Tab-separated table of C-alpha atoms in Angstrom:
chain	number	residue	atom	x	y	z
A	1	MET	CA	359.922	-6.384	21.069
A	2	ASN	CA	358.359	-6.468	16.848
A	3	PRO	CA	358.573	-4.147	13.752
A	4	VAL	CA	355.872	-1.680	13.971
A	5	THR	CA	352.882	-2.400	12.619
A	6	ASP	CA	351.104	0.240	9.808
A	7	GLU	CA	347.826	0.512	11.834
A	8	SER	CA	350.036	0.724	14.932
A	9	PHE	CA	352.090	3.451	13.472
A	10	ASP	CA	348.986	5.030	11.940
A	11	ASN	CA	347.375	5.090	15.354
A	12	LEU	CA	350.518	7.139	16.501
A	13	ILE	CA	350.725	9.618	13.554
A	14	ARG	CA	347.017	10.659	14.033
A	15	ILE	CA	347.748	11.629	17.708
A	16	LEU	CA	350.748	13.448	16.681
A	17	GLU	CA	348.904	15.132	13.662
A	18	GLN	CA	347.158	17.017	15.977
A	19	TYR	CA	349.962	19.012	17.340
A	20	LEU	CA	351.360	19.167	13.949
A	21	ALA	CA	351.281	17.702	10.280
A	22	LEU	CA	354.160	15.571	9.479
A	23	ASN	CA	356.766	15.517	6.288
A	24	HIS	CA	356.973	12.516	4.754
A	25	SER	CA	360.848	12.142	6.190
A	26	PHE	CA	360.160	12.709	9.561
A	27	ARG	CA	357.836	9.950	9.881
A	28	THR	CA	360.190	7.806	7.778
A	29	MET	CA	362.596	8.574	10.389
A	30	LEU	CA	360.042	8.195	13.247
A	31	ARG	CA	359.456	4.836	12.270
A	32	SER	CA	362.797	3.680	12.106
A	33	LYS	CA	363.025	4.251	15.260
A	34	LEU	CA	359.927	2.591	17.421
A	35	GLN	CA	359.609	-0.514	18.200
A	36	GLU	CA	356.359	-2.440	19.390
A	37	THR	CA	355.624	-4.806	21.814
A	38	THR	CA	353.532	-6.314	24.490
A	39	TYR	CA	353.166	-6.010	28.449
A	40	LYS	CA	351.416	-8.435	30.683
A	41	LYS	CA	349.172	-7.254	33.655
A	42	GLY	CA	350.778	-6.612	36.987
A	43	SER	CA	354.049	-5.798	34.945
A	44	ARG	CA	356.476	-2.984	36.393
A	45	ILE	CA	358.034	-1.075	33.157
A	46	LEU	CA	359.498	1.257	35.074
A	47	ASN	CA	360.966	0.897	38.504
A	48	PHE	CA	361.172	4.249	41.995
A	49	HIS	CA	364.636	5.942	40.960
A	50	GLU	CA	366.060	4.281	37.656
A	51	LYS	CA	366.336	6.188	35.144
A	52	GLN	CA	363.572	5.645	32.441
A	53	LYS	CA	365.616	4.810	28.730
A	54	ILE	CA	362.153	4.514	27.446
A	55	ALA	CA	358.889	6.308	26.218
A	56	TRP	CA	355.897	4.482	25.262
A	57	PHE	CA	352.668	5.275	23.698
A	58	MET	CA	349.669	2.856	24.546
A	59	LEU	CA	348.193	1.760	21.795
A	60	ASP	CA	346.002	-0.026	24.456
A	61	GLY	CA	345.825	-1.307	27.868
A	62	LEU	CA	346.112	0.187	30.815
A	63	ALA	CA	348.217	1.744	33.398
A	64	ARG	CA	348.719	3.485	36.570
A	65	GLU	CA	351.860	5.827	37.859
A	66	ILE	CA	352.514	5.380	41.366
A	67	ARG	CA	354.009	7.813	43.355
A	68	VAL	CA	356.912	6.125	46.324
A	69	ASN	CA	357.740	7.975	49.157
A	70	GLY	CA	361.708	8.324	49.278
A	71	GLU	CA	361.503	7.307	53.241
A	72	THR	CA	358.534	4.531	53.695
A	73	PHE	CA	358.316	3.499	50.286
A	74	GLU	CA	354.481	3.655	50.827
A	75	GLU	CA	353.077	3.788	47.112
A	76	LYS	CA	350.099	5.843	46.097
A	77	THR	CA	348.298	6.100	42.526
A	78	MET	CA	348.888	8.971	41.261
A	79	TRP	CA	347.464	8.915	37.686
A	80	PHE	CA	346.465	6.224	35.019
A	81	TRP	CA	346.906	5.914	31.316
A	82	SER	CA	344.667	4.326	28.948
A	83	GLU	CA	345.313	4.098	24.819
A	84	LYS	CA	346.066	6.976	22.916
A	85	SER	CA	348.609	8.110	25.803
A	86	PHE	CA	352.197	8.691	26.078
A	87	LEU	CA	353.841	7.762	29.266
A	88	TYR	CA	356.337	8.893	30.993
A	89	THR	CA	357.650	10.575	34.275
A	90	THR	CA	358.636	14.000	35.300
A	91	PRO	CA	361.344	13.880	36.534
A	92	GLY	CA	362.467	11.142	34.128
A	93	PHE	CA	362.692	10.887	30.504
A	94	PHE	CA	362.909	14.107	28.929
A	95	SER	CA	365.592	14.719	32.431
A	96	GLN	CA	367.338	11.419	32.719
A	97	GLN	CA	366.847	11.882	36.347
A	98	PRO	CA	365.984	9.095	38.661
A	99	SER	CA	362.427	8.773	38.525
A	100	GLU	CA	360.545	9.270	41.630
A	101	CYS	CA	357.830	7.196	40.635
A	102	THR	CA	356.939	3.335	39.119
A	103	ILE	CA	354.652	2.542	36.187
A	104	GLU	CA	352.785	-0.350	36.856
A	105	ILE	CA	351.030	-2.311	33.795
A	106	LEU	CA	346.933	-2.725	35.076
A	107	LYS	CA	345.692	-4.708	32.339
A	108	ASP	CA	347.846	-6.231	29.240
A	109	SER	CA	348.567	-3.762	27.237
A	110	ARG	CA	350.257	-3.196	23.713
A	111	MET	CA	352.524	0.126	23.133
A	112	LEU	CA	355.110	1.548	20.858
A	113	LEU	CA	358.445	2.463	22.494
A	114	ILE	CA	361.452	4.772	21.750
A	115	SER	CA	364.386	5.296	23.163
A	116	TYR	CA	366.046	8.122	24.892
A	117	GLN	CA	368.834	7.993	22.456
A	118	ASP	CA	366.460	7.183	19.769
A	119	TRP	CA	364.491	10.691	20.592
A	120	THR	CA	367.580	12.655	21.031
A	121	ASP	CA	368.619	11.371	17.663
A	122	LEU	CA	365.333	12.710	16.068
A	123	LYS	CA	365.543	15.704	17.577
A	124	GLU	CA	368.565	16.441	16.255
A	125	ASP	CA	367.570	16.073	13.254
A	126	PHE	CA	364.268	17.706	12.901
A	127	LYS	CA	363.312	20.297	14.595
A	128	GLU	CA	359.423	19.672	14.803
A	129	THR	CA	360.426	16.820	17.366
A	130	GLU	CA	361.330	19.348	20.491
A	131	PHE	CA	357.878	21.520	19.001
A	132	ILE	CA	355.330	18.272	19.477
A	133	THR	CA	357.234	16.895	22.574
A	134	GLU	CA	356.748	20.440	24.179
A	135	LYS	CA	353.061	20.419	23.081
A	136	ILE	CA	352.323	16.490	24.277
A	137	ARG	CA	354.160	17.635	27.694
A	138	GLY	CA	351.766	21.176	28.165
A	139	THR	CA	348.499	18.650	27.723
A	140	TYR	CA	349.880	16.692	30.056
A	141	ASP	CA	351.048	18.945	32.529
A	142	LYS	CA	347.442	20.964	32.043
A	143	LEU	CA	345.598	17.536	32.990
A	144	ARG	CA	347.772	16.882	35.511
A	145	GLN	CA	347.143	20.152	37.249
A	146	GLU	CA	343.381	20.405	36.426
A	147	HIS	CA	343.434	17.207	38.408
A	148	ILE	CA	345.223	18.719	40.991
A	149	ASP	CA	343.137	21.969	41.198
A	150	ASP	CA	339.486	19.417	41.389
A	151	ILE	CA	341.099	18.100	44.608
A	152	LYS	CA	341.853	21.062	46.597
A	153	ASN	CA	338.864	22.967	45.167
A	154	LEU	CA	335.891	19.822	44.978
A	155	ASN	CA	334.475	17.922	47.438
A	156	THR	CA	334.147	14.621	47.318
A	157	VAL	CA	330.605	14.305	45.885
A	158	ASP	CA	331.736	17.101	42.992
A	159	ARG	CA	334.538	15.231	42.361
A	160	TYR	CA	333.032	11.990	41.911
A	161	LEU	CA	329.868	13.562	39.756
A	162	LYS	CA	332.254	15.269	37.223
A	163	HIS	CA	334.426	12.384	36.539
A	164	LYS	CA	331.865	9.877	37.665
A	165	ALA	CA	332.061	8.442	33.514
A	166	VAL	CA	336.147	7.933	33.273
A	167	LEU	CA	335.974	6.732	37.209
A	168	LEU	CA	333.457	3.772	36.285
A	169	GLN	CA	335.765	2.763	33.294
A	170	LEU	CA	338.559	2.423	35.759
A	171	LEU	CA	336.406	0.898	38.594
A	172	ALA	CA	335.876	-1.822	35.958
A	173	ALA	CA	339.284	-2.580	35.437
A	174	THR	CA	341.273	-2.041	38.214
A	175	LYS	CA	341.161	-2.196	42.424
A	176	LEU	CA	338.779	0.176	44.033
A	177	LYS	CA	341.815	1.030	46.025
A	178	TYR	CA	343.802	2.411	43.202
A	179	VAL	CA	341.065	4.631	42.121
A	180	ALA	CA	340.232	6.359	45.392
A	181	GLU	CA	344.099	7.074	46.398
A	182	TYR	CA	344.067	8.700	42.438
A	183	MET	CA	341.129	10.592	43.588
A	184	SER	CA	342.380	11.543	46.868
A	185	MET	CA	339.311	10.184	49.234
A	186	SER	CA	339.444	6.533	51.054
A	187	ALA	CA	338.617	3.728	49.177
A	188	ASP	CA	334.974	3.256	51.636
A	189	ARG	CA	334.191	6.945	50.541
A	190	LEU	CA	334.444	6.045	47.276
A	191	GLY	CA	332.970	3.161	47.191
A	192	LYS	CA	329.612	4.838	49.012
A	193	LEU	CA	329.530	7.317	46.193
A	194	ARG	CA	329.656	4.407	43.667
A	195	LYS	CA	326.859	2.814	45.439
A	196	ASN	CA	325.137	6.293	46.226
A	197	TYR	CA	325.686	7.800	42.765
């Protein structure tokens, strides 16, 4: 763990200020509660049934959320996080319930992190913490719901074409199997779509 660099903190503030302008006192307190670190490809930074004691902001890198079947322990990729993303699971960080997912680093990543206790302290001292948190959660909930709707309502060709640019970036960085799981199609089907379109 390292102190937060000016560049990293500025990257975080730019994202947070998309939701609310932040005063100097809030910025100072937030910075004092953050740490910066790196994770190597293959690291699992959160395990199934573990309480998420840390929330992350990815400065650069790539990670995936893996849903784990509680009976068979079979794993399925449910989500990807790339740079300028907040990493947390639901249930997980905010409820402090055991996570039903695992978070795995797919590409060497650099992140800012805050502990649950430091986030709680920040929330008690600055009312804007709760507002920003709910805005971030709302944004991510909306993105996840849109993804679920696409899986339900679009055939595999339309799904692929709608998300082609993002899928090609993911396919260049990680396994076809993971991307296929995320898109709720077979790896064979995704491979054919990539070849044909």
